[in-house]
Tab-separated table of C-alpha atoms in Angstrom:
chain	number	residue	atom	x	y	z
A	1	UNK	CA	8.905	10.544	9.301
A	2	UNK	CA	5.530	8.837	9.779
A	3	UNK	CA	3.974	11.633	7.715
A	4	UNK	CA	6.546	10.931	5.006
A	5	UNK	CA	5.394	7.278	4.967
A	6	UNK	CA	1.797	8.475	4.581
A	7	UNK	CA	2.780	10.757	1.703
A	8	UNK	CA	4.658	7.917	0.029
A	9	UNK	CA	1.627	5.635	0.311
A	10	UNK	CA	-0.708	8.366	-0.962
A	11	UNK	CA	1.536	8.701	-4.012
A	12	UNK	CA	1.383	4.962	-4.684
A	13	UNK	CA	-2.410	4.990	-4.616
A	14	UNK	CA	-2.904	8.283	-6.479
A	15	UNK	CA	-4.149	6.650	-9.693
A	16	UNK	CA	-6.304	3.999	-8.010
A	17	UNK	CA	-10.081	4.442	-7.749
A	18	UNK	CA	-10.953	5.511	-4.201
A	19	UNK	CA	-13.490	2.791	-3.427
A	20	UNK	CA	-14.271	1.735	0.127
A	21	UNK	CA	-12.401	-1.524	-0.437
A	22	UNK	CA	-9.305	0.245	-1.715
A	23	UNK	CA	-9.362	2.722	1.168
A	24	UNK	CA	-9.597	-0.155	3.640
A	25	UNK	CA	-6.706	-2.000	1.991
A	26	UNK	CA	-4.648	1.193	1.917
A	27	UNK	CA	-5.317	1.759	5.624
A	28	UNK	CA	-4.209	-1.791	6.418
A	29	UNK	CA	-1.035	-1.322	4.419
A	30	UNK	CA	-0.362	1.970	6.203
A	31	UNK	CA	-0.777	0.306	9.594
A	32	UNK	CA	1.693	-2.410	8.566
A	33	UNK	CA	4.146	0.211	7.332
A	34	UNK	CA	3.996	2.117	10.627
A	35	UNK	CA	4.440	-1.099	12.596
A	36	UNK	CA	7.468	-2.038	10.488
A	37	UNK	CA	8.887	1.481	10.880
A	38	UNK	CA	8.534	1.336	14.656
A	39	UNK	CA	10.174	-2.104	14.721
A	40	UNK	CA	13.107	-0.760	12.725
A	41	UNK	CA	13.496	2.154	15.162
A	42	UNK	CA	13.443	-0.295	18.095
A	43	UNK	CA	16.179	-2.287	16.334
A	44	UNK	CA	18.361	0.816	16.484
A	45	UNK	CA	17.936	2.275	13.007
A	46	UNK	CA	17.775	6.026	12.618
A	47	UNK	CA	14.604	7.536	11.166
A	48	UNK	CA	15.851	7.689	7.558
A	49	UNK	CA	17.159	4.105	7.629
A	50	UNK	CA	13.857	2.907	9.107
A	51	UNK	CA	11.913	4.770	6.405
A	52	UNK	CA	14.113	3.274	3.691
A	53	UNK	CA	13.668	-0.192	5.194
A	54	UNK	CA	9.875	0.131	5.107
A	55	UNK	CA	9.801	1.447	1.550
A	56	UNK	CA	12.169	-1.299	0.409
A	57	UNK	CA	10.038	-3.955	2.116
A	58	UNK	CA	6.992	-2.883	0.101
A	59	UNK	CA	8.703	-3.479	-3.201
A	60	UNK	CA	7.140	-2.319	-6.426
A	61	UNK	CA	3.395	-2.050	-5.864
A	62	UNK	CA	3.074	-0.996	-9.497
A	63	UNK	CA	3.644	-4.671	-10.373
A	64	UNK	CA	0.404	-5.380	-8.525
A	65	UNK	CA	-1.367	-2.655	-10.495
A	66	UNK	CA	-0.018	-4.141	-13.736
A	67	UNK	CA	-1.149	-7.614	-12.688
A	68	UNK	CA	-4.632	-6.207	-12.241
A	69	UNK	CA	-4.327	-4.608	-15.693
A	70	UNK	CA	-5.150	-1.210	-14.245
A	71	UNK	CA	-4.404	2.084	-15.874
A	72	UNK	CA	-5.950	5.509	-15.613
A	73	UNK	CA	-6.850	5.394	-19.283
A	74	UNK	CA	-8.699	2.094	-18.898
A	75	UNK	CA	-10.816	3.482	-16.081
A	76	UNK	CA	-11.264	7.039	-17.323
A	77	UNK	CA	-14.558	6.195	-19.004
A	78	UNK	CA	-15.606	3.262	-16.854
A	79	UNK	CA	-18.809	3.229	-14.889
A	80	UNK	CA	-19.021	3.289	-11.120
A	81	UNK	CA	-19.821	-0.441	-11.174
A	82	UNK	CA	-16.630	-1.147	-13.117
A	83	UNK	CA	-14.633	0.912	-10.649
A	84	UNK	CA	-16.287	-0.904	-7.784
A	85	UNK	CA	-15.424	-4.293	-9.312
A	86	UNK	CA	-11.860	-3.130	-9.707
A	87	UNK	CA	-11.904	-1.939	-6.103
A	88	UNK	CA	-13.055	-5.333	-4.863
A	89	UNK	CA	-10.425	-7.164	-6.908
A	90	UNK	CA	-7.759	-4.678	-5.870
A	91	UNK	CA	-8.735	-4.993	-2.204
A	92	UNK	CA	-8.290	-8.762	-2.386
A	93	UNK	CA	-4.916	-8.461	-4.091
A	94	UNK	CA	-3.691	-5.706	-1.804
A	95	UNK	CA	-4.946	-7.716	1.174
A	96	UNK	CA	-2.626	-10.540	0.103
A	97	UNK	CA	0.142	-7.991	-0.356
A	98	UNK	CA	-0.493	-6.491	3.092
A	99	UNK	CA	-0.292	-9.962	4.613
A	100	UNK	CA	3.100	-10.456	2.977
A	101	UNK	CA	4.349	-7.120	4.330
A	102	UNK	CA	2.908	-7.924	7.772
A	103	UNK	CA	4.615	-11.316	7.773
A	104	UNK	CA	7.871	-9.586	6.838
A	105	UNK	CA	7.410	-7.018	9.603
A	106	UNK	CA	6.785	-9.773	12.139
A	107	UNK	CA	9.799	-11.796	11.040
């Protein structure tokens, strides 16, 4: 089921530029997801219920993408510098998002 979480996260980030900052933020989010999953299992949930709980706790990450005004079309012709600036901004925003998920997982 952990691999299913990884696949889900990969799907969420499929259209995002793969900058170092974005990869780092994605890794942090993945770690939080696994921690939350393991907590759900310890609470007595079965694997599917724990997976569903984690996915539900993330919410709609596409709202974050929209807030950043990101779309594949906007970045299709952008330069590496533009993608890097997006990556830095995205990393900050996703860092805040990861903190929210981590706080939820801890609570």
